[in-house]
Coordinates of C-alpha atoms in Angstrom, one line a residue:
M1 CA 42.3 206.4 110.1
K2 CA 45.8 205.1 109.6
F3 CA 45.3 201.7 111.1
D4 CA 48.9 200.4 110.6
K5 CA 50.1 203.3 112.8
L6 CA 47.6 202.6 115.5
L7 CA 48.3 198.9 115.3
A8 CA 52.0 199.4 115.8
S9 CA 51.3 201.5 118.9
L10 CA 48.8 199.0 120.2
L11 CA 51.2 196.1 119.9
I12 CA 53.8 198.0 121.8
L13 CA 51.7 199.5 124.6
S14 CA 48.5 197.7 125.2
L15 CA 48.0 196.2 128.6
G16 CA 47.5 192.7 127.4
S17 CA 49.9 192.9 124.5
L18 CA 51.7 190.1 122.8
A19 CA 55.5 190.0 122.9
L20 CA 56.7 192.1 119.9
Q21 CA 57.2 190.2 116.7
P22 CA 60.1 191.1 114.4
A23 CA 57.8 190.9 111.4
L24 CA 56.1 194.0 112.5
A25 CA 59.0 196.1 111.3
Q26 CA 58.5 195.1 107.7
N27 CA 56.3 198.2 107.3
N28 CA 57.5 201.7 107.5
I29 CA 55.7 202.7 110.7
E30 CA 55.3 206.3 111.9
L31 CA 54.4 207.4 115.4
P32 CA 50.6 207.7 115.7
D33 CA 48.6 210.8 116.1
I34 CA 47.0 209.9 119.4
G35 CA 43.8 211.3 120.7
D36 CA 42.7 214.9 121.1
S37 CA 42.0 217.3 123.9
T38 CA 38.5 215.9 124.3
G39 CA 39.8 212.4 124.9
T40 CA 38.2 211.0 121.8
L41 CA 40.4 208.6 119.9
M42 CA 38.2 207.0 117.3
T43 CA 34.6 206.3 116.4
P44 CA 33.1 202.8 117.1
Q45 CA 33.2 202.1 113.3
Q46 CA 36.9 203.0 113.2
E47 CA 37.6 200.9 116.3
R48 CA 35.8 198.0 114.6
E49 CA 37.8 198.4 111.4
L50 CA 41.0 198.6 113.5
G51 CA 40.1 195.4 115.3
E52 CA 39.6 193.6 112.0
A53 CA 42.9 194.9 110.7
F54 CA 44.6 193.9 113.9
Y55 CA 43.1 190.3 113.6
R56 CA 44.3 190.0 110.0
K57 CA 47.7 191.2 111.0
L58 CA 48.0 188.6 113.7
H59 CA 47.3 185.8 111.2
S60 CA 50.4 186.8 109.3
Q61 CA 52.6 186.5 112.5
L62 CA 51.0 184.0 114.8
D63 CA 49.5 180.5 114.6
I64 CA 45.8 181.4 115.0
S65 CA 43.9 178.2 115.5
Q66 CA 41.6 177.2 112.6
D67 CA 40.1 174.3 114.5
P68 CA 36.3 174.8 114.7
E69 CA 35.9 172.7 117.8
V70 CA 38.6 174.7 119.6
N71 CA 37.2 178.0 118.3
D72 CA 33.6 177.1 119.2
Y73 CA 34.6 176.2 122.7
I74 CA 36.6 179.4 123.4
Q75 CA 33.8 181.5 121.8
S76 CA 31.1 179.8 123.9
I77 CA 32.9 180.5 127.2
G78 CA 34.0 184.0 126.1
Q79 CA 30.5 185.0 125.0
K80 CA 29.0 183.6 128.2
L81 CA 31.3 185.9 130.2
A82 CA 30.8 188.9 127.9
A83 CA 27.0 188.6 128.3
S84 CA 27.5 189.2 132.0
S85 CA 29.7 192.3 131.6
D86 CA 28.5 195.8 132.2
T87 CA 28.4 196.4 128.4
P88 CA 26.7 193.2 127.1
A89 CA 26.0 194.8 123.7
Q90 CA 29.8 195.1 123.1
T91 CA 31.0 192.9 120.2
F92 CA 33.6 190.4 121.2
H93 CA 35.6 187.8 119.2
F94 CA 37.6 185.2 121.0
F95 CA 40.3 183.1 119.4
V96 CA 43.1 180.7 120.4
V97 CA 46.8 181.1 119.5
G98 CA 48.7 177.9 119.0
E99 CA 51.6 178.9 121.2
P100 CA 53.0 177.1 124.3
A101 CA 53.8 180.4 126.1
I102 CA 51.3 181.3 128.9
N103 CA 49.6 184.4 127.6
A104 CA 46.3 186.2 126.9
F105 CA 45.7 189.6 125.4
A106 CA 43.0 192.0 124.4
G107 CA 43.0 194.0 121.2
P108 CA 40.9 196.7 119.7
G109 CA 37.3 196.0 118.6
G110 CA 36.9 193.3 121.3
Y111 CA 39.3 190.8 119.8
I112 CA 40.6 188.7 122.7
G113 CA 43.2 186.0 122.2
V114 CA 44.4 183.2 124.5
N115 CA 47.4 181.0 124.0
S116 CA 46.9 177.3 124.0
G117 CA 49.7 177.2 126.6
L118 CA 47.6 179.1 129.0
I119 CA 44.6 176.8 128.5
L120 CA 46.8 173.8 129.2
T121 CA 48.3 175.4 132.2
S122 CA 44.9 176.1 133.8
E123 CA 43.8 173.4 136.2
A124 CA 40.1 174.3 136.2
E125 CA 37.7 175.8 133.7
S126 CA 37.1 178.7 136.1
E127 CA 40.8 179.6 136.0
L128 CA 40.6 180.0 132.2
A129 CA 37.4 181.9 132.6
S130 CA 39.1 184.3 135.1
V131 CA 41.7 185.2 132.5
L132 CA 39.1 185.8 129.8
A133 CA 37.0 187.9 132.2
H134 CA 40.0 190.0 133.1
E135 CA 40.7 190.7 129.4
I136 CA 37.0 191.4 128.8
A137 CA 37.2 194.0 131.6
H138 CA 40.2 195.7 129.8
V139 CA 37.9 196.2 126.8
T140 CA 34.7 197.2 128.6
Q141 CA 36.6 199.7 130.8
R142 CA 38.3 201.2 127.7
H143 CA 41.8 200.6 129.0
L144 CA 43.2 200.1 125.5
L145 CA 42.0 203.5 124.3
Q146 CA 43.3 205.1 127.5
T147 CA 46.7 203.5 126.7
F148 CA 46.7 205.2 123.4
Q149 CA 46.1 208.6 125.0
A150 CA 48.7 207.9 127.7
A151 CA 51.3 207.1 125.0
G152 CA 50.8 210.7 123.7
R153 CA 52.2 211.9 127.0
L154 CA 55.4 210.0 126.8
S155 CA 58.6 211.9 126.3
L156 CA 59.9 212.1 122.7
P157 CA 63.1 210.1 123.4
T158 CA 61.0 207.3 124.9
A159 CA 58.6 207.2 122.1
A160 CA 61.4 207.4 119.6
A161 CA 63.2 204.4 121.3
M162 CA 60.0 202.4 121.1
L163 CA 59.7 203.1 117.4
A164 CA 63.4 202.2 116.9
A165 CA 62.7 198.9 118.6
V166 CA 60.1 198.1 116.0
L167 CA 62.2 199.2 113.0
L168 CA 65.4 197.5 114.2
G169 CA 63.5 194.3 114.7
A170 CA 63.4 193.8 111.0
K171 CA 67.1 193.4 110.8
S172 CA 67.8 191.9 114.2
G173 CA 65.2 190.5 116.5
Q174 CA 67.7 190.6 119.4
L175 CA 68.6 194.2 118.7
G176 CA 65.0 195.2 118.4
Q177 CA 64.1 193.5 121.7
A178 CA 67.1 195.2 123.4
A179 CA 66.0 198.6 122.2
L180 CA 62.5 198.0 123.4
I181 CA 63.7 196.9 126.8
A182 CA 65.8 200.1 127.0
A183 CA 62.9 202.2 126.0
Q184 CA 60.6 200.6 128.6
A185 CA 63.2 201.0 131.3
A186 CA 63.5 204.7 130.6
S187 CA 59.9 205.2 131.7
L188 CA 59.5 202.2 134.0
Q189 CA 57.9 204.0 137.0
Y190 CA 55.3 205.7 134.7
Q191 CA 54.5 202.4 133.0
I192 CA 54.2 200.5 136.3
N193 CA 51.9 203.0 137.8
F194 CA 49.7 203.2 134.8
T195 CA 49.5 199.4 134.5
R196 CA 48.7 198.7 138.2
D197 CA 45.7 201.0 138.2
N198 CA 44.2 199.3 135.2
E199 CA 45.1 195.8 136.2
A200 CA 43.4 196.3 139.6
E201 CA 40.2 197.6 137.9
A202 CA 40.3 194.7 135.4
D203 CA 40.6 192.2 138.4
R204 CA 37.7 193.8 140.2
V205 CA 35.4 194.0 137.2
G206 CA 36.5 190.6 135.9
M207 CA 35.6 189.0 139.2
Q208 CA 32.1 190.4 139.0
I209 CA 31.8 189.0 135.5
L210 CA 32.9 185.6 136.8
S211 CA 30.4 185.5 139.5
K212 CA 27.5 186.6 137.3
S213 CA 28.5 183.9 134.7
D214 CA 28.5 181.0 137.2
F215 CA 32.2 180.6 137.4
D216 CA 34.3 180.4 140.6
P217 CA 35.6 183.9 141.6
R218 CA 38.3 182.1 143.7
A219 CA 39.8 180.8 140.5
M220 CA 41.4 184.2 139.8
P221 CA 43.7 184.5 142.9
T222 CA 44.4 180.7 142.6
F223 CA 45.6 181.1 139.0
F224 CA 47.6 184.2 140.0
E225 CA 49.3 182.4 142.9
R226 CA 50.4 179.5 140.6
M227 CA 51.8 182.1 138.1
Q228 CA 53.7 183.7 140.8
Q229 CA 55.1 180.4 142.1
S230 CA 56.2 179.6 138.6
T231 CA 58.6 182.6 138.7
R232 CA 60.7 180.9 141.3
F233 CA 61.9 178.4 138.7
A234 CA 61.7 180.6 135.6
G235 CA 64.8 182.7 136.1
R236 CA 64.7 185.5 133.6
Q237 CA 62.3 183.6 131.3
L238 CA 59.1 184.8 132.8
P239 CA 55.8 183.7 131.2
E240 CA 54.5 186.3 128.8
F241 CA 51.4 186.6 130.9
L242 CA 53.4 187.9 133.8
L243 CA 55.3 190.4 131.6
T244 CA 52.0 192.0 130.5
H245 CA 50.0 191.3 133.7
P246 CA 52.4 191.7 136.7
V247 CA 51.4 189.6 139.7
T248 CA 52.4 190.9 143.1
V249 CA 51.7 189.7 146.6
S250 CA 49.4 192.6 147.2
R251 CA 47.5 191.9 144.0
I252 CA 47.0 188.3 145.0
S253 CA 45.9 189.4 148.5
D254 CA 43.4 191.9 147.0
T255 CA 41.8 189.4 144.7
R256 CA 41.7 186.7 147.4
G257 CA 39.9 189.2 149.7
R258 CA 37.4 190.0 147.0
A259 CA 36.8 186.4 146.2
E260 CA 36.0 185.5 149.8
Q261 CA 33.0 187.8 149.7
F262 CA 31.3 185.3 147.4
A263 CA 29.6 182.2 148.9
Y264 CA 31.7 179.0 148.5
R265 CA 30.4 176.2 146.3
Q266 CA 31.7 173.6 143.8
Y267 CA 32.1 174.6 140.1
P268 CA 32.6 171.5 138.1
D269 CA 34.5 171.7 134.8
S270 CA 32.5 171.2 131.6
F271 CA 33.1 168.1 129.5
A272 CA 34.0 170.4 126.5
Y273 CA 36.8 172.1 128.6
Q274 CA 38.4 168.7 129.3
I275 CA 38.0 167.5 125.7
V276 CA 39.4 170.7 124.2
R277 CA 42.4 170.5 126.5
A278 CA 43.1 167.0 125.4
K279 CA 42.9 168.0 121.7
L280 CA 45.2 171.0 122.3
R281 CA 47.7 168.8 124.0
V282 CA 48.0 166.7 120.9
Q283 CA 48.0 169.7 118.5
T284 CA 50.7 171.6 120.4
A285 CA 53.0 168.8 121.3
A286 CA 56.6 169.1 120.4
N287 CA 56.1 166.0 118.2
P288 CA 53.4 163.4 117.7
R289 CA 55.4 160.8 119.7
S290 CA 55.5 162.9 122.8
A291 CA 51.7 163.3 122.8
L292 CA 51.3 159.6 122.4
D293 CA 53.7 158.9 125.3
Y294 CA 51.8 161.4 127.5
F295 CA 48.4 159.9 127.0
K296 CA 49.7 156.4 127.4
A297 CA 51.2 157.5 130.8
V298 CA 47.9 158.9 132.1
S299 CA 45.7 156.2 130.6
G300 CA 43.4 154.7 133.2
Q301 CA 44.0 157.4 135.8
G302 CA 41.4 159.5 137.6
T303 CA 37.6 159.3 137.4
K304 CA 35.7 157.4 134.7
L305 CA 35.1 160.7 132.9
Q306 CA 38.8 161.6 133.1
Q307 CA 39.8 158.2 131.8
D308 CA 37.5 158.7 128.8
V309 CA 39.0 162.1 128.1
S310 CA 42.4 160.5 128.2
A311 CA 41.2 157.8 125.8
Y312 CA 40.1 160.5 123.4
G313 CA 43.5 162.2 123.7
L314 CA 45.2 158.8 123.1
A315 CA 43.1 158.2 120.0
L316 CA 44.0 161.7 118.6
A317 CA 47.6 161.0 119.3
L318 CA 47.4 157.7 117.5
I319 CA 45.9 159.5 114.4
A320 CA 48.8 162.0 114.6
N321 CA 51.3 159.1 114.6
T322 CA 49.7 157.7 111.4
R323 CA 48.0 154.9 113.5
A324 CA 44.4 155.8 112.7
R325 CA 43.4 152.2 112.4
D326 CA 44.4 151.7 116.1
A327 CA 42.4 154.8 117.1
K328 CA 39.1 153.6 115.5
P329 CA 38.0 151.1 118.1
I330 CA 38.7 153.5 120.9
L331 CA 36.7 156.2 119.3
Q332 CA 33.8 153.9 118.4
K333 CA 33.6 152.9 122.1
L334 CA 33.5 156.5 123.1
M335 CA 30.9 157.4 120.5
D336 CA 28.7 154.6 121.7
A337 CA 29.1 155.7 125.3
Y338 CA 28.5 159.4 124.6
P339 CA 26.0 159.7 121.7
D340 CA 25.4 163.4 122.4
Q341 CA 29.1 164.3 122.1
S342 CA 30.0 165.5 118.6
H343 CA 33.8 165.5 119.2
F344 CA 33.9 161.7 119.3
V345 CA 32.0 161.0 116.0
N346 CA 34.0 163.8 114.3
A347 CA 37.3 162.1 115.4
L348 CA 36.1 158.7 114.3
A349 CA 35.1 160.0 110.9
T350 CA 38.6 161.6 110.6
A351 CA 40.2 158.2 111.4
E352 CA 38.1 156.7 108.7
L353 CA 39.3 159.3 106.2
E354 CA 42.9 158.7 107.3
T355 CA 42.5 155.0 106.5
K356 CA 40.8 155.8 103.2
S357 CA 37.5 154.3 104.3
Y358 CA 35.7 157.1 102.4
P359 CA 32.2 155.7 102.3
R360 CA 32.2 155.0 106.0
A361 CA 33.5 158.5 106.8
I362 CA 30.9 160.2 104.6
Q363 CA 28.2 158.1 106.2
L364 CA 29.3 159.1 109.7
Y365 CA 29.3 162.8 108.7
E366 CA 25.9 162.7 107.1
T367 CA 24.4 160.8 110.1
A368 CA 26.1 163.1 112.6
L369 CA 24.9 166.3 110.9
Q370 CA 21.3 165.1 111.2
R371 CA 21.9 164.9 115.0
F372 CA 24.1 168.0 115.2
P373 CA 22.9 170.3 112.4
D374 CA 25.1 173.3 111.7
N375 CA 28.0 171.9 113.7
R376 CA 31.0 173.7 112.2
A377 CA 33.6 171.0 112.6
L378 CA 31.4 168.3 111.2
T379 CA 30.3 170.4 108.3
L380 CA 33.8 171.5 107.3
N381 CA 35.2 167.9 107.7
Y382 CA 32.3 166.6 105.6
V383 CA 33.3 169.1 102.9
R384 CA 36.9 167.8 103.0
A385 CA 35.6 164.3 102.6
L386 CA 33.5 165.4 99.6
L387 CA 36.4 167.1 98.0
T388 CA 38.6 164.0 98.6
T389 CA 36.0 161.9 96.8
R390 CA 35.8 164.5 94.0
K391 CA 32.2 165.6 94.8
A392 CA 33.0 169.3 94.3
Q393 CA 29.5 170.5 93.4
Q394 CA 28.1 169.1 96.6
A395 CA 31.0 170.6 98.6
R396 CA 30.6 174.0 97.0
K397 CA 26.8 174.1 97.8
L398 CA 27.5 173.1 101.4
L399 CA 30.1 175.8 101.8
Q400 CA 27.9 178.5 100.4
E401 CA 25.2 177.5 102.9
Y402 CA 27.8 177.5 105.6
A403 CA 29.1 181.0 104.7
R404 CA 25.5 182.4 105.1
R405 CA 25.5 181.4 108.7
H406 CA 29.1 181.8 109.8
P407 CA 31.9 184.4 109.2
P408 CA 34.3 182.9 106.7
T409 CA 37.8 182.1 107.8
P410 CA 41.0 181.5 105.8
E411 CA 40.4 177.8 105.9
V412 CA 36.8 178.2 104.5
Y413 CA 38.1 180.3 101.7
N414 CA 40.7 177.7 100.9
L415 CA 38.1 174.9 100.8
M416 CA 36.0 177.0 98.5
A417 CA 39.0 177.5 96.2
Q418 CA 39.6 173.8 96.1
A419 CA 35.9 173.2 95.2
Y420 CA 36.1 175.7 92.3
S421 CA 39.4 174.2 91.1
Q422 CA 37.8 170.8 90.9
L423 CA 34.9 172.3 89.0
G424 CA 37.4 173.8 86.5
N425 CA 36.6 177.4 87.4
D426 CA 40.1 178.8 87.8
A427 CA 39.0 182.4 88.1
E428 CA 36.8 181.7 91.1
S429 CA 39.4 179.5 92.6
H430 CA 42.0 182.3 92.4
R431 CA 39.5 184.8 93.8
Y432 CA 38.9 182.6 96.9
V433 CA 42.6 182.0 97.4
A434 CA 43.0 185.8 97.3
E435 CA 40.4 186.1 100.1
S436 CA 42.2 183.5 102.1
Y437 CA 45.5 185.5 101.8
Y438 CA 43.8 188.7 102.7
A439 CA 42.1 187.3 105.8
S440 CA 45.6 186.0 106.8
G441 CA 47.1 189.5 106.5
Q442 CA 49.0 188.8 103.3
N443 CA 47.8 191.6 101.0
R444 CA 50.4 191.4 98.3
A445 CA 49.8 187.7 97.8
A446 CA 46.0 188.4 97.7
I447 CA 46.5 191.1 95.0
L448 CA 48.6 188.6 92.9
Q449 CA 45.8 186.0 93.1
L450 CA 43.1 188.6 92.1
R451 CA 45.2 189.5 89.1
L452 CA 45.4 185.8 88.1
A453 CA 41.6 185.6 88.6
K454 CA 41.1 188.6 86.3
K455 CA 43.2 186.9 83.6
T456 CA 41.2 183.7 83.7
A457 CA 37.7 185.3 84.1
G458 CA 37.1 185.4 80.4
D459 CA 34.0 187.4 79.3
N460 CA 32.0 186.8 82.5
F461 CA 30.9 190.4 83.1
Y462 CA 29.6 189.8 86.7
L463 CA 32.7 188.0 87.9
N464 CA 35.0 190.5 86.2
S465 CA 33.2 193.3 88.0
V466 CA 33.5 191.6 91.4
I467 CA 37.2 190.9 90.9
E468 CA 37.9 194.4 89.6
E469 CA 36.2 196.1 92.6
R470 CA 38.0 193.9 95.1
L471 CA 41.3 194.5 93.4
K472 CA 40.8 198.3 93.6
Q473 CA 40.1 198.0 97.4
L474 CA 43.2 196.0 98.1
L475 CA 45.4 198.2 95.8
A476 CA 44.1 201.3 97.7
E477 CA 45.1 199.7 101.0
E478 CA 48.5 198.8 99.7
E479 CA 49.1 202.3 98.4
E480 CA 48.1 203.7 101.9
R481 CA 50.6 201.4 103.5
R482 CA 53.4 202.5 101.1
K483 CA 52.7 206.2 102.0
Q484 CA 53.1 205.4 105.7

């Protein structure tokens, strides 16, 4: 299975696709061999491998959030929805893209991304859930694979124009985008008809998922209406979500009619939803000062819970503005008021680290992990505190235990590399840096690090064997990429 070829097609044609990135054109991409007469495109194993390759590719082009608290939240809400789908055994992986644009998309293998801009635009947790449920429906109804097969029926000039858009993007992003627009315009009616059918089905199935997951089905048409209203002031700069998920009056009317079939009741937002939105507002602000100004402006407004969430956002903004000392009393008060909320103790320990109060930070992490065992954010920040205080052996052991329970991320690989570097094991350090690069879609950099690891491995037979085998795998992938 030539995954780079399929990936190129996916990024151009999938129903929930991202806007094309010029970096895609760095590879020599051929038109894919799509489907066969039986309608079979790929095996589940191939689809899973394609999904993993797709996710690695995204890391090299987008700001995929590495924040465990943000990731744990989006995973929790996503998995809750997926469990209520008509294929609960389907594997899903949800993640957040640190982009202000309003967008969400579904990729192969159940990889579903949502931009931080969309999370911040939502005004209720059920609105966010409605978007995720819609994307889950695209996966469970096999719309992505149907799109591959539909692409095989496009005319050769249209397919060639789309390919040109990708290739030209390497030299000129504007030229590549213009070529893509021309290609899309050439088959506009075909694309619209194809999209509308699948979007309607995703709306219907997504609403069923919402209802079964204890979220408000009315949130879907409400969010659509707000997106449509936003176009009145957007001019030609439509939100990406609307470019890939066209919202029409009839579509809003249809979803509104379906929603009214469900009994009305209140669906309160979770505390985690509000906290994560506050954190994302600080992380994605144009600059730290603007985040600070925002939370100062909303301080003291709303319910007691909303005021406390704003206080948390203010504390994070203070830390981002190198005023961690001012943030500590705010966070201490929140931690005392909400002893069952891990976000507050984690932020307080971070403030202690920023002010070089290392013993206090470590004490906070150790106490918190007794109360919140296996909390990913607390564990990884505890590791950072240990590395900061040169306790590399303890950090390495903690990371090894962590990796047995959680899929490693580029960030985890980097922490492991730091631990081995402090321990004086350069070969292992290079090896883990290589894995970080590979997980981030940077194969050539990974190969370079593996070669450095091999040079410094000495006569360690086992380590040499591991490095050599991994190097062979990556070189084989690189050779396949060159052939394409």
